[in-house]
Coordinates of C-alpha atoms in Angstrom, one line a residue:
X258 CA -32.8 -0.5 -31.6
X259 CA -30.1 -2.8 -31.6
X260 CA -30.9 -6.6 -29.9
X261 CA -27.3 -7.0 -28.9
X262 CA -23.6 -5.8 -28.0
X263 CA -20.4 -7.6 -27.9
X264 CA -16.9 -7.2 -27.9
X265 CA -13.9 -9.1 -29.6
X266 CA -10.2 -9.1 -28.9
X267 CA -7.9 -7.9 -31.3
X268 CA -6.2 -10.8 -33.8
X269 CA -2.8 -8.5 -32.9
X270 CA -3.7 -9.5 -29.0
X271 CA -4.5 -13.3 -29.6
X272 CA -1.8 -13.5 -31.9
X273 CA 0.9 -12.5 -29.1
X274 CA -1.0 -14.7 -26.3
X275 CA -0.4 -17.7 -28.6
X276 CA 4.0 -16.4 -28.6
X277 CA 3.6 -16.9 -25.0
X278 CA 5.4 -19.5 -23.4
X279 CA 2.4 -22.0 -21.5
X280 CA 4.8 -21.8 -18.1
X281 CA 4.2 -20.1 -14.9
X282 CA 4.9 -16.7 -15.3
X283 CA 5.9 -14.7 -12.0
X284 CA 4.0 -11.4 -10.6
X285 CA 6.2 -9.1 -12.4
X286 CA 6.1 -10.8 -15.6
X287 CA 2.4 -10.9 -15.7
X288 CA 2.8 -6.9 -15.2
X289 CA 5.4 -6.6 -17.6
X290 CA 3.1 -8.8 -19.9
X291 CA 0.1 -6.5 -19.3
X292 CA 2.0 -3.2 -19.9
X293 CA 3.5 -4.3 -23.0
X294 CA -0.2 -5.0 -24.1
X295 CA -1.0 -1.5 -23.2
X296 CA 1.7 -0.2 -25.3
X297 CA 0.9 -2.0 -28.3
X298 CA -3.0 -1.7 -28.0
X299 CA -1.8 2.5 -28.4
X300 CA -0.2 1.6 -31.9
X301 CA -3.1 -0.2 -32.9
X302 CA -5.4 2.2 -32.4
X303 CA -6.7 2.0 -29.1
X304 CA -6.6 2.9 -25.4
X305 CA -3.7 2.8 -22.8
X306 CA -4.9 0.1 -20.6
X307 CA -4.5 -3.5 -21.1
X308 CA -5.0 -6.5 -17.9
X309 CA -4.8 -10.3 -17.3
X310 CA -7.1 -12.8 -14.8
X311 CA -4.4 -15.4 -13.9
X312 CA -4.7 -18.7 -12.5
X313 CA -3.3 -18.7 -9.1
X314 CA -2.4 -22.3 -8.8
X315 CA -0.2 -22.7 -11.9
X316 CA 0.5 -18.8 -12.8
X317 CA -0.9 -18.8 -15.9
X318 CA -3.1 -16.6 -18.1
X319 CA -6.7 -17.6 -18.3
X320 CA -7.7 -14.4 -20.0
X321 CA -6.5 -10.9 -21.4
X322 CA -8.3 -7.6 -22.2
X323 CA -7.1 -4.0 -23.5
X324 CA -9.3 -1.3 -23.7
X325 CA -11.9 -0.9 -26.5
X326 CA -14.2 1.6 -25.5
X327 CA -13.1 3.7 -28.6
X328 CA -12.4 0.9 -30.9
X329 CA -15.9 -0.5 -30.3
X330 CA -17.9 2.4 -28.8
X331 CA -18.1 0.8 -25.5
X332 CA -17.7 2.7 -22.4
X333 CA -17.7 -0.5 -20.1
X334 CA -15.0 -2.3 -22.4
X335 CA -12.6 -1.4 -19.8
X336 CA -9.7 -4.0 -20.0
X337 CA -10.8 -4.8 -16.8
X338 CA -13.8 -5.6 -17.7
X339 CA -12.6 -7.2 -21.1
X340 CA -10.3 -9.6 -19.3
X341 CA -12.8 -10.4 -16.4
X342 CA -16.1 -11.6 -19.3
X343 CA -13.2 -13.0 -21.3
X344 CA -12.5 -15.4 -18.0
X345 CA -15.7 -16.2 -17.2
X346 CA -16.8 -17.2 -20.8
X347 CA -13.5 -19.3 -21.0
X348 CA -14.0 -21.1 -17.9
X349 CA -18.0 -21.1 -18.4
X350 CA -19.0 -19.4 -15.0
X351 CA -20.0 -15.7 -13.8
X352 CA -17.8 -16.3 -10.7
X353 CA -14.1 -17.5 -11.5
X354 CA -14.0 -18.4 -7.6
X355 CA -16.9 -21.2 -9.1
X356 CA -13.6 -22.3 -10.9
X357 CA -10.4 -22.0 -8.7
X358 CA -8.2 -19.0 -7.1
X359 CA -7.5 -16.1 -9.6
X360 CA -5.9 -12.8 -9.7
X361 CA -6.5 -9.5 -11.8
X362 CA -3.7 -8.1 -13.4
X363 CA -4.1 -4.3 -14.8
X364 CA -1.6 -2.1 -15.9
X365 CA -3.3 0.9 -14.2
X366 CA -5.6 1.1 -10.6
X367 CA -9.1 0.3 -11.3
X368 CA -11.5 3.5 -12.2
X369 CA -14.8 3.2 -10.2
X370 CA -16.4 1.2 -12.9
X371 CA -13.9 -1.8 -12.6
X372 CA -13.1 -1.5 -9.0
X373 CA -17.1 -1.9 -8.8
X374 CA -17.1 -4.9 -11.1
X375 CA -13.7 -7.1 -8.7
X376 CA -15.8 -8.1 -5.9
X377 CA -18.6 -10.1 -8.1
X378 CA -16.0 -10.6 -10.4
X379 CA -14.6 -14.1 -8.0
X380 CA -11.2 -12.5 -8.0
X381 CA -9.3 -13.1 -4.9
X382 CA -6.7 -10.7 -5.7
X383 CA -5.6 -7.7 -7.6
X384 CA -2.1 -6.6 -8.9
X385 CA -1.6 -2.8 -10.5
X386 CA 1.2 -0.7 -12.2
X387 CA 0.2 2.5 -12.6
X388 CA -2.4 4.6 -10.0
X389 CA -5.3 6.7 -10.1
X390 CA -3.3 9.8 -10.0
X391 CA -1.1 8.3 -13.2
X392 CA -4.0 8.2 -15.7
X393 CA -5.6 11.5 -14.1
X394 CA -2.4 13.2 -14.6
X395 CA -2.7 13.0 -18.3
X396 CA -6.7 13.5 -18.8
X397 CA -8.8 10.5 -17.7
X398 CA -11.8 10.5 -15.4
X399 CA -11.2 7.8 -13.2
X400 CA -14.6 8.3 -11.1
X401 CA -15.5 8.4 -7.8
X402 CA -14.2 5.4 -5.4
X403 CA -13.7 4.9 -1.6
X404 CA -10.3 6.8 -0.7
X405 CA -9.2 3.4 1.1
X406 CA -10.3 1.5 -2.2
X407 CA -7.6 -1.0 -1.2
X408 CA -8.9 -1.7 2.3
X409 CA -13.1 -2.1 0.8
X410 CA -11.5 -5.0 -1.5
X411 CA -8.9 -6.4 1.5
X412 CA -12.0 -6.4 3.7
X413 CA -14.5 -8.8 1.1
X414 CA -11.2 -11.4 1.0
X415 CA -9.5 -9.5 -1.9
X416 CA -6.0 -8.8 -1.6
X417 CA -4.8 -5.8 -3.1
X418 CA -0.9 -4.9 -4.8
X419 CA 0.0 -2.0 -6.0
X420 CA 2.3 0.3 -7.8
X421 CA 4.3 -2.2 -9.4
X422 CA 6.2 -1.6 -11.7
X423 CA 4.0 1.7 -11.9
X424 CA 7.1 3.4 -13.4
X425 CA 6.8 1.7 -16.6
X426 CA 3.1 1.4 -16.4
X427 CA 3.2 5.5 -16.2
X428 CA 4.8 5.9 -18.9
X429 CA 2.5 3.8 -21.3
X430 CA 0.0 6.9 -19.9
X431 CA 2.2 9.6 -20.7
X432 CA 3.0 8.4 -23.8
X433 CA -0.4 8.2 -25.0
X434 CA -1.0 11.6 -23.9
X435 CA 2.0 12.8 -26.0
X436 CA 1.0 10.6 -29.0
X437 CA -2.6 12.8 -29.0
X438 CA -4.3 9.6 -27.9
X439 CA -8.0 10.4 -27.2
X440 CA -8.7 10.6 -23.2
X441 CA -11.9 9.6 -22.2

């Protein structure tokens, strides 16, 4: 029996967050950031999901994740959840509200694992592309989760945005459907 798990980004993903200018970077730039990383996480081999934890105060981008639950056999590595442990081991805390005001950035509506993981996560708010009904629509379990999701987070101090640029994050989806991507 094994003693330990982790995860590691992909060089391809730390690579592009070094090309990226250090200035504030605007709501829809931090979505068009995180789909782009969905797209090219799908021609490296791994899952159609990709997200940011931002710094509030100066718009910039603590931590990233894309989904490696096939790449490293973990069904928690969520980008989510990537992103969110990438934070906290960067900043050193289990609560980024320990550490200042952040936001979540993710290209598609939390599943029930993630959208369990925001509130401890020290999040004060959450920005997403695509919705539930986007990655169900092309094979993905997104488990169960309160109908008025958006209202449960609002209702802890966590504000919620969604659908944009949910076009573009859609398409990542369907395109990974086309491409024979494995749905899990």
């Amino acid at each position: 029996m094994k003693q330990s798990f982790n995860f590691q980004l992909p060089d391809w993903l730390m690579n592009t967050l070094e090309g990226i200018p250090a200035g504030p970077l605007n709501d829809e730039q931090q979505m068009r950031l995180a789909i782009k990383f969905s797209q090219i996480n799908i021609k490296q081999g791994g899952g159609p999901f990709a997200a940011l934890v931002v710094n509030r105060a100066d718009k910039t981008i603590v931590a990233a994740g894309v989904n490696l639950v096939t790449s490293q056999n973990l069904s928690c590595a969520h980008a989510e959840m990537v992103a969110i442990s990438m934070a906290q081991q960067n900043l050193d805390c289990y609560r980024l509200s320990d550490k200042g005001d952040f936001q979540l950035v993710t290209s598609c509506e939390p599943c029930a694992m993630c959208f369990g993981a925001i509130p401890w996560s020290g999040v004060s708010r959450v920005l997403c592309g695509a919705g539930k009904a986007d990655a169900e629509a092309v094979g993905f379990d997104e488990g169960p989760k309160p109908e008025n999701w958006e209202a449960a987070l609002e209702q802890r101090g966590i504000e919620v945005v969604t659908g944009l640029l949910r076009t573009e994050a859609a398409q990542v989806l369907a395109s990974y459907a086309d491409s024979s991507g494995e749905v899990y």
